[in-house]
Amino acid sequence: MRRWFLVPLLLLTTARAQPVAPAAPRAAESFAHVYERFAVAADHPAASEAGAEILAAGGNAADAAAATLLALGVASPASSGLGGGGFLLYYRASDRSVTFLDFREAAPAAATPEMFVDRPPPFPGRANAASQVGGLASGVPGEPAGIEAMVERFGSGMPLGRIAAPAIRLAEEGSPVSAAVARMSTYFGDQMRRDPVMRTWFEGEGPLREGQLLRQPALARTLRAFAARGARAIYTGPIAREIVRANRAAGGIFTLEDLASYRVVERPALSAEHFGHRWLTAPPPSAGGYTLLQSLAVLEAIPAPWRPVTRGEAPSAAFLHALTESWKGPYLDRERYFGDPSHVALPLDAMLDPTRARARAASFHPALAMPPEDFDLPLAAPANPGPGEENGTSHFCVVDAEGNVAAVTTTVNLPFGARYTAAGMVMNDEMDDFAREVGVANAFGLIGGAPNLPGPGKRPVSTMTPTIVLDGEGRPVLVVGAAGGSRIVTATQQVAMNVILFGMSGGDAMAAPRIHHQARPNELRSERDAPLAPEILEALRQRGHALETVDHLATAQAIAIVHGPEGARLQAACDPRKGGRPAGR
Ligand code: GLY
């Protein structure tokens, strides 16, 4: 007998319009602001300001995205930088086109599926796997090629030297350490101090100090080379040789050829209609976009009681329950099917078939949390037999005065990446997003599947979910995304649904409490610092969810675009959980 037959009927009547509990603590300076012409929302104020400076100087959203990325890498080296990689989702207003650029890190040519089996980390510390620390943990960086591509493909013609100027200034004159960067250094300081560049950042025995000025002369030199000669200054010549040397000194297997052969890949964005809007989001190798679309499809197929009745209504326990159940199936799909689509066959059409979402919705019970396996729907012909709480990721959004929109998620994976530098760049540990071994969890608790084993040139599965939502007239109404490992997509979706379904402003949508469930472990997480109302938590507990409270789930950024007779107003919101601040006019 199915468990839910035992459910007391009274749970079906659980209140559905509870007020939202106190939101996440708001930063001293406002994390949300409304602009009329252009806006940038990044998780470090200096990065938002760098993008806004370029927009004010006549650049467009692509130029500003490049400037913001470069400045983030300087001001927030725990979460991004030229030694990492990312995704761009770009909406061009002039022809209403949408482009997705994949500049994620790629495994070096000598990578093998077994490279992490029984391999100890090269040095001890809190990150304690060879896929998380040291040279083997790094993929070939994609960020320099990605920045160059976004400027060449979509930029206004503004020279790279001008676009890079704010970042170079920050590296040479210093940028103040944010509370988030200081906090992340408390966990990984021992490993960071082994590196000759990162060692100089510390003033004493303790962690980095919030507000201390971080000067990065080696990174400034690399940025100047990039500004003058573009990505080839990083992938060839003396900087490339330094990257290979540093990677090998840290136990890695990079070659000059790995760097010289790195390419940005353009992929078709995922696109689907849900709730009267078109959702444009990240394709594989991200599993985030698929998880988002599958969850929305399942929710649409679940009968009404979870839906808001009035705009501005707070998410109810019934909604949070339906949302949680909608995530369980796609997270299991991720484990079984996802890998780099350039290397493994991904049955994406079959996975997104509407009958599958309806079958998942049929397993839903409004008053009981079902085991994740009840939402597991293996496809008839399984593809890919093989071989194949803080985080080091950052998302930002840009909207310019012409209506161009950029959603960028960038990453070095764990805070301060693999905890070594090359030519001043913090090198990523993105190899931990591969399956170290089939069935073994990565740092975010995601269980590795065979299609996601490492291999030469492969890109690891990601959760990064840069997303743009269009209204019924095809106008962008929201740009959103998040950082936070496995929690990226669930945070992105909740902020988006708060705006699109619940009618919240960008700021309220951002500050509202969030939850997370990733099928395995079978637990529903909520945030200590942005608590749900006790009666909502109790209603979820009564449905049988195993509740866990954690300090931090994910960090989102969004710009809601409200169209009116006078033009568009841009509600830019940075997540108060990380201390970002938007900039614009
Ligand atoms: N490194 C985080 C992600 O790509 O999902």
Coordinates of C-alpha atoms and ligand atoms in Angstrom, one line a residue:
M1 CA 0.0 0.0 0.0
R2 CA 1.3 3.5 -0.8
R3 CA 2.2 5.4 2.3
W4 CA 0.1 8.4 1.6
F5 CA -3.2 6.5 2.1
L6 CA -2.4 6.8 5.9
V7 CA -2.3 10.6 5.9
P8 CA -4.7 12.3 8.2
L9 CA -7.1 14.4 6.2
L10 CA -6.6 17.5 8.3
L11 CA -3.2 18.1 6.7
L12 CA -5.0 18.8 3.5
T13 CA -6.4 21.9 5.1
T14 CA -3.1 23.4 6.0
A15 CA -3.1 27.2 5.8
R16 CA -1.9 28.4 2.4
A17 CA -1.5 32.1 2.9
Q18 CA 0.9 32.3 5.8
P19 CA 2.9 35.5 6.1
V20 CA 6.5 35.2 5.1
A21 CA 8.7 35.0 8.2
P22 CA 11.3 37.7 8.8
A23 CA 13.5 37.9 5.7
A24 CA 17.2 37.4 5.6
P25 CA 19.1 40.1 7.4
R26 CA 19.3 43.2 5.2
A27 CA 22.8 44.6 4.6
A28 CA 23.6 48.0 6.0
E29 CA 23.5 49.5 2.6
S30 CA 20.5 48.6 0.5
F31 CA 20.7 45.3 -1.4
A32 CA 17.9 46.3 -3.7
H33 CA 17.3 49.4 -5.8
V34 CA 15.1 50.5 -8.7
Y35 CA 16.8 52.0 -11.8
E36 CA 15.3 53.5 -15.0
R37 CA 18.1 53.1 -17.6
F38 CA 20.5 50.3 -16.8
A39 CA 21.4 48.1 -13.9
V40 CA 24.0 45.6 -12.7
A41 CA 23.4 43.2 -9.8
A42 CA 26.5 41.4 -8.6
D43 CA 27.4 39.9 -5.2
H44 CA 30.3 42.4 -4.6
P45 CA 29.6 46.1 -4.8
A46 CA 32.8 46.8 -6.6
A47 CA 31.8 44.4 -9.4
S48 CA 28.4 46.0 -9.8
E49 CA 30.0 49.4 -9.9
A50 CA 32.6 48.2 -12.6
G51 CA 29.7 47.1 -14.8
A52 CA 27.8 50.3 -14.3
E53 CA 30.9 52.4 -15.0
I54 CA 31.2 50.7 -18.4
L55 CA 27.5 51.2 -19.2
A56 CA 27.7 54.9 -18.2
A57 CA 30.7 55.2 -20.6
G58 CA 28.6 54.0 -23.5
G59 CA 29.2 50.2 -23.3
N60 CA 26.3 47.7 -23.7
A61 CA 25.3 44.8 -21.5
A62 CA 27.9 42.5 -23.0
D63 CA 30.7 45.0 -22.4
A64 CA 29.4 45.5 -18.8
A65 CA 29.1 41.7 -18.2
A66 CA 32.8 41.4 -19.2
A67 CA 33.8 44.3 -17.0
T68 CA 31.8 42.9 -14.1
L69 CA 33.4 39.4 -14.5
L70 CA 36.9 40.8 -14.5
A71 CA 36.2 43.0 -11.5
L72 CA 34.5 40.1 -9.6
G73 CA 37.7 38.0 -10.1
V74 CA 39.7 40.7 -8.4
A75 CA 37.3 41.7 -5.6
S76 CA 35.9 38.3 -4.9
P77 CA 38.7 35.8 -5.7
A78 CA 37.0 33.1 -3.6
S79 CA 34.2 32.8 -6.1
S80 CA 35.4 33.7 -9.6
G81 CA 38.3 34.8 -11.7
L82 CA 40.3 34.2 -14.8
G83 CA 41.4 30.8 -13.4
G84 CA 37.8 29.6 -13.5
G85 CA 34.9 29.4 -16.0
G86 CA 31.2 30.0 -16.4
F87 CA 28.1 30.4 -18.6
L88 CA 26.6 33.4 -20.3
L89 CA 22.9 33.6 -21.4
Y90 CA 22.5 36.7 -23.5
Y91 CA 19.3 38.3 -24.9
R92 CA 20.0 40.8 -27.7
A93 CA 17.2 43.3 -28.0
S94 CA 17.8 44.3 -31.6
D95 CA 16.8 40.9 -33.0
R96 CA 15.4 39.3 -29.9
S97 CA 17.9 36.5 -30.2
V98 CA 19.1 34.4 -27.3
T99 CA 22.6 32.9 -27.1
F100 CA 24.2 30.6 -24.6
L101 CA 28.0 30.5 -24.3
D102 CA 29.7 27.7 -22.4
F103 CA 33.1 28.7 -21.1
R104 CA 33.2 26.1 -18.5
E105 CA 36.5 24.5 -17.5
A106 CA 37.6 21.5 -19.5
A107 CA 39.4 18.4 -18.3
P108 CA 43.0 18.3 -19.5
A109 CA 43.9 15.7 -22.3
A110 CA 45.5 13.4 -19.8
A111 CA 42.4 13.1 -17.6
T112 CA 41.0 9.6 -17.2
P113 CA 37.8 8.2 -15.5
E114 CA 40.0 6.6 -12.8
M115 CA 42.2 9.6 -12.1
F116 CA 40.7 10.3 -8.6
V117 CA 40.3 6.7 -7.5
D118 CA 42.3 6.0 -4.3
R119 CA 44.2 9.3 -4.9
P120 CA 44.9 11.2 -1.7
P121 CA 44.9 15.1 -1.7
P122 CA 48.3 16.6 -2.2
F123 CA 48.1 18.5 1.1
P124 CA 45.8 18.3 4.1
G125 CA 43.0 20.7 5.1
R126 CA 39.3 21.2 5.0
A127 CA 39.0 20.4 1.3
N128 CA 40.3 16.8 1.5
A129 CA 40.0 15.2 -1.9
A130 CA 42.4 15.3 -4.8
S131 CA 39.5 16.6 -6.9
Q132 CA 39.1 19.6 -4.6
V133 CA 42.6 20.8 -3.9
G134 CA 45.9 21.0 -5.8
G135 CA 46.7 20.7 -9.5
L136 CA 44.7 17.6 -10.4
A137 CA 41.6 19.4 -9.2
S138 CA 41.8 22.1 -11.9
G139 CA 40.1 22.1 -15.2
V140 CA 41.6 24.2 -18.1
P141 CA 40.2 27.7 -17.3
G142 CA 37.5 29.0 -19.7
E143 CA 36.9 32.5 -18.3
P144 CA 39.5 34.4 -20.4
A145 CA 38.0 32.9 -23.6
G146 CA 34.5 33.5 -22.4
I147 CA 35.1 37.2 -21.7
E148 CA 36.7 37.7 -25.0
A149 CA 33.9 35.9 -26.8
M150 CA 31.1 37.9 -25.2
V151 CA 32.8 41.2 -26.1
E152 CA 33.6 40.1 -29.7
R153 CA 30.1 38.6 -30.3
F154 CA 27.9 41.1 -28.6
G155 CA 30.0 44.1 -27.5
S156 CA 29.5 47.7 -28.7
G157 CA 33.0 48.0 -30.0
M158 CA 34.4 49.3 -26.8
P159 CA 38.1 48.2 -26.6
L160 CA 39.0 45.4 -24.1
G161 CA 41.5 47.8 -22.6
R162 CA 38.7 50.1 -21.5
I163 CA 36.5 47.2 -20.3
A164 CA 39.3 45.8 -18.2
A165 CA 40.2 49.2 -16.6
P166 CA 38.0 48.9 -13.5
A167 CA 39.4 45.5 -12.7
I168 CA 43.0 46.6 -13.2
R169 CA 42.4 49.6 -10.9
L170 CA 41.0 47.3 -8.2
A171 CA 44.0 44.9 -8.5
E172 CA 46.6 47.7 -8.4
E173 CA 45.0 50.1 -5.9
G174 CA 43.4 47.3 -3.8
S175 CA 39.8 46.3 -3.1
P176 CA 38.3 46.0 0.3
V177 CA 37.8 42.4 1.5
S178 CA 34.0 41.7 1.9
A179 CA 32.5 39.9 4.8
A180 CA 31.8 36.9 2.6
V181 CA 35.4 36.6 1.3
A182 CA 36.7 37.0 4.9
R183 CA 34.4 34.3 6.1
M184 CA 35.4 31.9 3.4
S185 CA 39.1 32.4 4.3
T186 CA 38.4 31.2 7.8
Y187 CA 37.7 27.7 6.4
F188 CA 40.5 27.4 3.9
G189 CA 43.2 29.7 5.3
D190 CA 45.7 26.9 6.1
Q191 CA 45.6 25.6 2.5
M192 CA 45.7 29.2 1.1
R193 CA 48.8 30.0 3.0
R194 CA 50.8 27.4 1.2
D195 CA 50.5 29.5 -2.0
P196 CA 53.1 32.2 -2.3
V197 CA 50.6 34.8 -3.6
M198 CA 47.6 34.1 -1.3
R199 CA 50.0 33.9 1.6
T200 CA 50.7 37.7 1.2
W201 CA 47.0 38.4 1.6
F202 CA 47.0 37.5 5.3
E203 CA 48.0 40.2 7.8
G204 CA 48.6 37.8 10.7
E205 CA 47.8 34.3 11.9
G206 CA 44.0 34.8 11.5
P207 CA 41.7 34.9 8.5
L208 CA 41.4 37.8 6.0
R209 CA 39.9 40.8 7.7
E210 CA 36.7 42.4 6.4
G211 CA 37.6 45.8 5.0
Q212 CA 41.3 45.2 4.6
L213 CA 42.6 46.4 1.3
L214 CA 43.7 43.5 -1.0
R215 CA 46.3 44.5 -3.6
Q216 CA 47.1 41.9 -6.2
P217 CA 50.0 43.1 -8.3
A218 CA 50.6 39.7 -10.0
L219 CA 46.9 39.5 -11.1
A220 CA 47.1 43.2 -12.3
R221 CA 50.0 42.2 -14.6
T222 CA 48.0 39.3 -16.0
L223 CA 44.9 41.6 -16.5
R224 CA 47.0 44.2 -18.3
A225 CA 48.3 41.4 -20.7
F226 CA 44.7 40.3 -21.2
A227 CA 43.5 43.8 -21.8
A228 CA 46.3 44.4 -24.4
R229 CA 46.2 41.1 -26.3
G230 CA 43.0 39.3 -25.4
A231 CA 42.6 35.6 -24.4
R232 CA 45.7 34.5 -26.3
A233 CA 47.8 36.3 -23.7
I234 CA 46.6 33.7 -21.2
Y235 CA 46.4 30.6 -23.4
T236 CA 49.8 31.0 -25.1
G237 CA 53.2 32.5 -24.2
P238 CA 54.7 33.2 -20.8
I239 CA 51.4 33.3 -18.9
A240 CA 50.4 29.9 -20.3
R241 CA 53.8 28.5 -19.4
E242 CA 53.4 29.8 -15.8
I243 CA 49.9 28.2 -15.6
V244 CA 51.4 24.8 -16.6
R245 CA 54.3 25.2 -14.3
A246 CA 52.1 26.1 -11.3
N247 CA 49.6 23.4 -12.1
R248 CA 52.3 20.7 -12.3
A249 CA 54.0 22.0 -9.1
A250 CA 50.7 21.4 -7.4
G251 CA 50.5 17.9 -8.7
G252 CA 48.5 18.5 -11.9
I253 CA 48.7 17.3 -15.5
F254 CA 48.2 20.4 -17.6
T255 CA 50.1 20.8 -20.9
L256 CA 50.6 23.9 -23.1
E257 CA 48.4 22.1 -25.7
D258 CA 45.5 21.9 -23.2
L259 CA 45.6 25.7 -22.9
A260 CA 46.1 26.5 -26.5
S261 CA 43.2 24.2 -27.6
Y262 CA 40.6 25.6 -25.2
R263 CA 37.4 26.8 -27.0
V264 CA 34.2 28.5 -26.0
V265 CA 31.2 26.4 -27.0
E266 CA 27.9 27.9 -28.2
R267 CA 24.9 25.7 -27.3
P268 CA 21.2 26.2 -27.9
A269 CA 19.6 27.5 -24.7
L270 CA 16.8 25.4 -23.1
S271 CA 13.5 27.1 -23.7
A272 CA 10.0 26.2 -22.6
E273 CA 6.6 27.8 -21.8
H274 CA 5.4 27.6 -18.2
F275 CA 2.9 29.7 -16.3
G276 CA 2.3 32.0 -19.2
H277 CA 6.0 32.9 -19.6
R278 CA 8.8 31.7 -21.7
W279 CA 11.8 30.4 -19.6
L280 CA 15.2 30.5 -21.2
T281 CA 17.9 28.8 -19.3
A282 CA 21.1 26.8 -19.3
P283 CA 21.5 23.6 -21.3
P284 CA 23.8 20.7 -20.5
P285 CA 26.5 20.4 -19.3
S286 CA 24.4 22.3 -16.7
A287 CA 21.8 20.1 -15.1
G288 CA 20.4 23.3 -13.5
G289 CA 18.3 24.4 -16.5
Y290 CA 16.8 20.9 -17.0
T291 CA 16.0 20.7 -13.3
L292 CA 14.2 24.1 -13.4
L293 CA 12.1 23.2 -16.5
Q294 CA 11.2 19.8 -15.2
S295 CA 10.2 21.2 -11.9
L296 CA 8.0 23.9 -13.5
A297 CA 6.4 21.2 -15.7
V298 CA 5.6 19.0 -12.8
L299 CA 4.2 21.9 -10.8
E300 CA 1.9 22.8 -13.7
A301 CA 0.6 19.3 -13.8
I302 CA -0.1 19.3 -10.0
P303 CA -3.7 20.3 -9.2
A304 CA -4.3 23.8 -7.9
P305 CA -4.2 24.0 -4.1
W306 CA -0.6 25.0 -4.0
R307 CA -1.0 28.0 -6.3
P308 CA -1.2 31.6 -5.0
V309 CA -4.6 33.2 -5.3
T310 CA -3.6 36.8 -5.1
R311 CA -0.4 38.5 -6.3
G312 CA 1.8 39.5 -3.4
E313 CA 0.7 36.5 -1.4
A314 CA 3.6 34.7 0.5
P315 CA 4.6 31.2 -0.5
S316 CA 2.5 28.7 1.6
A317 CA 3.4 25.4 3.0
A318 CA 1.4 23.8 0.3
F319 CA 3.5 25.5 -2.3
L320 CA 6.8 24.7 -0.6
H321 CA 5.7 21.0 -0.4
A322 CA 4.8 20.9 -4.1
L323 CA 8.1 22.6 -5.0
T324 CA 10.1 20.1 -2.9
E325 CA 8.4 17.1 -4.5
S326 CA 8.9 18.5 -8.0
W327 CA 12.7 18.6 -7.5
K328 CA 13.2 14.9 -6.5
G329 CA 12.8 13.4 -9.9
P330 CA 15.1 15.7 -11.9
Y331 CA 17.9 15.4 -9.3
L332 CA 17.8 11.6 -9.8
D333 CA 17.8 12.1 -13.6
R334 CA 20.9 14.2 -13.1
E335 CA 22.7 11.4 -11.4
R336 CA 21.8 8.8 -14.0
Y337 CA 22.0 10.7 -17.3
F338 CA 24.0 14.0 -17.2
G339 CA 27.4 14.4 -18.6
D340 CA 29.1 16.8 -21.1
P341 CA 26.8 16.7 -24.2
S342 CA 29.9 17.0 -26.5
H343 CA 31.0 13.6 -25.1
V344 CA 28.0 11.6 -24.1
A345 CA 24.5 11.1 -25.6
L346 CA 22.0 12.9 -23.3
P347 CA 18.3 11.8 -23.8
L348 CA 17.1 15.4 -23.2
D349 CA 14.0 15.3 -25.4
A350 CA 12.8 12.1 -23.7
M351 CA 13.6 13.6 -20.3
L352 CA 11.6 16.7 -21.1
D353 CA 8.6 14.9 -22.7
P354 CA 5.4 16.3 -21.1
T355 CA 4.1 12.8 -20.3
R356 CA 7.0 12.3 -18.0
A357 CA 6.2 15.5 -16.0
R358 CA 2.6 14.3 -15.8
A359 CA 3.7 10.9 -14.6
R360 CA 5.7 12.6 -11.9
A361 CA 2.8 14.8 -10.9
A362 CA 0.7 11.7 -10.5
S363 CA 3.0 10.5 -7.8
F364 CA 2.4 13.7 -5.9
H365 CA 0.3 13.7 -2.7
P366 CA -0.7 17.1 -1.3
A367 CA -0.3 16.0 2.3
L368 CA 2.7 13.6 2.3
A369 CA 6.3 13.8 1.3
M370 CA 6.9 10.8 -1.0
P371 CA 10.3 9.0 -1.1
P372 CA 12.4 10.4 -3.9
E373 CA 12.3 6.9 -5.6
D374 CA 8.6 7.4 -6.3
F375 CA 9.5 10.2 -8.7
D376 CA 12.3 8.2 -10.3
L377 CA 11.4 7.4 -14.0
P378 CA 14.2 5.6 -15.7
L379 CA 13.9 5.9 -19.5
A380 CA 13.3 2.8 -21.6
A381 CA 16.6 2.9 -23.3
P382 CA 19.2 4.2 -20.9
A383 CA 21.9 6.2 -22.6
N384 CA 25.4 6.5 -21.5
P385 CA 26.7 3.3 -20.0
G386 CA 29.9 5.1 -19.4
P387 CA 32.9 5.7 -19.3
G388 CA 31.7 8.0 -19.2
E389 CA 27.6 26.0 2.6
E390 CA 29.8 28.6 1.1
N391 CA 30.8 28.3 -2.4
G392 CA 33.2 29.5 -5.0
T393 CA 30.6 30.6 -7.5
S394 CA 29.0 33.9 -8.3
H395 CA 26.0 35.0 -10.4
F396 CA 25.3 38.5 -11.8
C397 CA 22.8 40.2 -14.0
V398 CA 23.0 43.2 -16.4
V399 CA 20.2 45.1 -18.2
D400 CA 21.3 48.0 -20.4
A401 CA 19.4 51.0 -21.8
E402 CA 18.8 49.2 -25.2
G403 CA 17.1 46.3 -23.4
N404 CA 19.9 43.8 -23.9
V405 CA 20.1 41.4 -21.0
A406 CA 23.1 39.3 -19.7
A407 CA 22.9 36.5 -17.1
V408 CA 26.3 35.3 -16.1
T409 CA 27.3 32.6 -13.6
T410 CA 31.0 32.2 -13.0
T411 CA 32.9 29.8 -10.8
V412 CA 36.1 28.5 -9.4
N413 CA 34.0 25.8 -7.7
L414 CA 34.9 25.7 -4.0
P415 CA 36.0 28.9 -2.2
F416 CA 39.4 30.0 -3.5
G417 CA 39.3 27.1 -6.0
A418 CA 42.1 24.5 -5.7
R419 CA 44.0 26.8 -3.4
Y420 CA 46.9 27.6 -5.6
T421 CA 47.5 30.5 -7.9
A422 CA 49.2 30.9 -11.3
A423 CA 50.2 34.3 -12.6
G424 CA 48.1 35.8 -9.8
M425 CA 45.0 33.9 -10.8
V426 CA 43.2 31.6 -8.3
M427 CA 43.0 28.3 -10.1
N428 CA 39.7 26.4 -10.0
D429 CA 38.9 23.0 -8.6
E430 CA 36.1 22.3 -11.1
M431 CA 37.2 18.7 -11.5
D432 CA 35.2 18.0 -8.3
D433 CA 32.0 18.6 -10.3
F434 CA 32.9 15.3 -12.2
A435 CA 32.1 12.0 -10.6
R436 CA 35.2 11.0 -8.7
E437 CA 33.8 7.5 -8.8
V438 CA 30.4 6.3 -9.7
G439 CA 28.2 6.4 -6.6
V440 CA 30.5 8.7 -4.7
A441 CA 29.3 12.2 -3.6
N442 CA 31.1 15.4 -4.5
A443 CA 31.6 18.4 -2.1
F444 CA 27.9 19.3 -2.6
G445 CA 26.6 15.8 -1.9
L446 CA 25.8 15.2 -5.5
I447 CA 26.2 11.5 -6.3
G448 CA 28.5 10.8 -9.3
G449 CA 27.1 8.9 -12.3
A450 CA 29.0 7.2 -15.1
P451 CA 28.3 9.7 -17.8
N452 CA 30.0 12.4 -15.7
L453 CA 33.3 10.5 -15.1
P454 CA 36.3 12.7 -16.1
G455 CA 37.8 12.2 -19.6
P456 CA 40.0 14.2 -22.0
G457 CA 38.5 17.6 -22.9
K458 CA 35.2 16.8 -21.0
R459 CA 33.4 19.5 -19.1
P460 CA 31.9 18.5 -15.7
V461 CA 28.2 18.7 -15.0
S462 CA 27.2 21.9 -13.5
T463 CA 24.2 23.3 -11.6
M464 CA 24.7 26.9 -12.8
T465 CA 21.4 28.2 -14.1
P466 CA 21.6 31.7 -15.7
T467 CA 17.9 32.3 -16.6
I468 CA 15.9 34.9 -18.5
V469 CA 12.1 34.9 -18.4
L470 CA 10.0 36.5 -21.1
D471 CA 6.4 37.6 -20.8
G472 CA 3.5 36.7 -23.2
E473 CA 4.7 39.6 -25.6
G474 CA 8.2 38.2 -25.7
R475 CA 9.7 41.0 -23.5
P476 CA 12.3 40.1 -20.8
V477 CA 10.7 40.5 -17.4
L478 CA 13.3 38.8 -15.2
V479 CA 17.0 37.9 -15.3
V480 CA 18.1 35.7 -12.4
G481 CA 20.6 33.1 -11.3
A482 CA 22.5 31.9 -8.2
A483 CA 25.7 30.5 -6.7
G484 CA 25.8 27.6 -4.3
G485 CA 26.7 24.3 -5.8
S486 CA 23.8 21.9 -5.9
R487 CA 21.5 24.6 -4.5
I488 CA 21.9 26.9 -7.4
V489 CA 18.8 25.9 -9.3
T490 CA 16.5 25.6 -6.4
A491 CA 17.4 29.2 -5.3
T492 CA 17.1 30.5 -8.9
Q493 CA 13.7 28.9 -9.2
Q494 CA 12.3 30.3 -5.9
V495 CA 13.4 33.8 -6.6
A496 CA 11.9 33.5 -10.1
M497 CA 8.6 32.1 -8.9
N498 CA 8.4 34.7 -6.2
V499 CA 8.4 37.4 -9.0
I500 CA 6.5 35.6 -11.7
L501 CA 3.8 33.7 -9.7
F502 CA 3.7 35.5 -6.4
G503 CA 4.0 39.0 -7.8
M504 CA 6.8 40.1 -5.4
S505 CA 9.2 42.9 -6.2
G506 CA 12.8 41.9 -7.0
G507 CA 14.0 42.9 -3.5
D508 CA 11.2 41.0 -1.7
A509 CA 11.7 38.0 -3.9
M510 CA 15.4 37.9 -3.1
A511 CA 15.1 38.4 0.7
A512 CA 12.3 35.8 1.2
P513 CA 13.2 32.5 2.9
R514 CA 14.2 29.6 0.7
I515 CA 14.3 25.8 0.9
H516 CA 16.3 23.1 -0.9
H517 CA 15.9 19.4 -1.6
Q518 CA 18.2 17.4 -4.0
A519 CA 16.6 13.9 -3.7
R520 CA 19.7 12.5 -2.0
P521 CA 20.0 12.9 0.9
N522 CA 16.2 12.8 1.5
E523 CA 16.1 15.9 3.6
L524 CA 14.4 19.3 3.2
R525 CA 16.8 22.1 4.1
S526 CA 15.8 25.6 5.2
E527 CA 17.9 28.6 6.3
R528 CA 18.8 29.6 9.8
D529 CA 19.2 33.3 8.9
A530 CA 16.1 33.5 6.7
P531 CA 13.7 31.3 8.7
L532 CA 10.3 30.2 7.5
A533 CA 7.4 30.9 9.8
P534 CA 7.2 28.1 12.5
E535 CA 3.7 27.1 11.3
I536 CA 5.0 26.6 7.8
L537 CA 7.8 24.4 9.1
E538 CA 5.4 22.5 11.2
A539 CA 3.1 21.9 8.2
L540 CA 6.0 20.6 6.2
R541 CA 7.1 18.4 9.1
Q542 CA 3.6 17.0 9.3
R543 CA 3.7 16.0 5.7
G544 CA 6.7 13.8 6.5
H545 CA 9.6 16.0 5.3
A546 CA 12.8 15.4 7.2
L547 CA 13.7 19.0 8.0
E548 CA 17.3 20.3 8.4
T549 CA 18.3 23.8 9.2
V550 CA 21.5 25.1 7.6
D551 CA 23.2 28.5 7.9
H552 CA 23.3 29.2 4.2
L553 CA 21.8 27.6 1.0
A554 CA 22.7 29.8 -2.0
T555 CA 23.3 33.4 -3.1
A556 CA 21.1 34.7 -5.9
Q557 CA 21.1 37.9 -8.0
A558 CA 18.1 39.2 -10.0
I559 CA 16.8 42.1 -12.0
A560 CA 13.0 42.2 -12.4
I561 CA 12.0 44.4 -15.4
V562 CA 8.6 46.0 -14.9
H563 CA 7.2 47.4 -18.2
G564 CA 4.9 50.4 -18.0
P565 CA 3.6 53.3 -20.1
E566 CA 6.7 55.3 -19.2
G567 CA 9.1 52.6 -20.1
A568 CA 10.8 49.8 -18.1
R569 CA 11.8 50.1 -14.4
L570 CA 14.6 47.8 -13.3
Q571 CA 14.2 46.3 -9.8
A572 CA 17.8 45.2 -9.2
A573 CA 18.3 42.9 -6.2
C574 CA 21.5 41.4 -4.8
D575 CA 21.2 38.7 -2.2
P576 CA 21.4 40.1 1.3
R577 CA 22.9 36.8 2.3
K578 CA 26.2 37.7 0.7
G579 CA 26.3 41.5 0.9
G580 CA 26.2 42.5 -2.7
R581 CA 24.8 45.8 -3.8
P582 CA 23.4 46.8 -7.2
A583 CA 24.6 49.7 -9.3
G584 CA 22.9 51.6 -12.2
R585 CA 21.1 54.7 -13.3
Ligands
GLY1 N1 30.9 24.6 -9.5 C1 29.5 24.8 -9.4 C2 28.7 24.4 -10.6 O1 29.2 24.5 -11.7 O2 27.6 23.9 -10.4

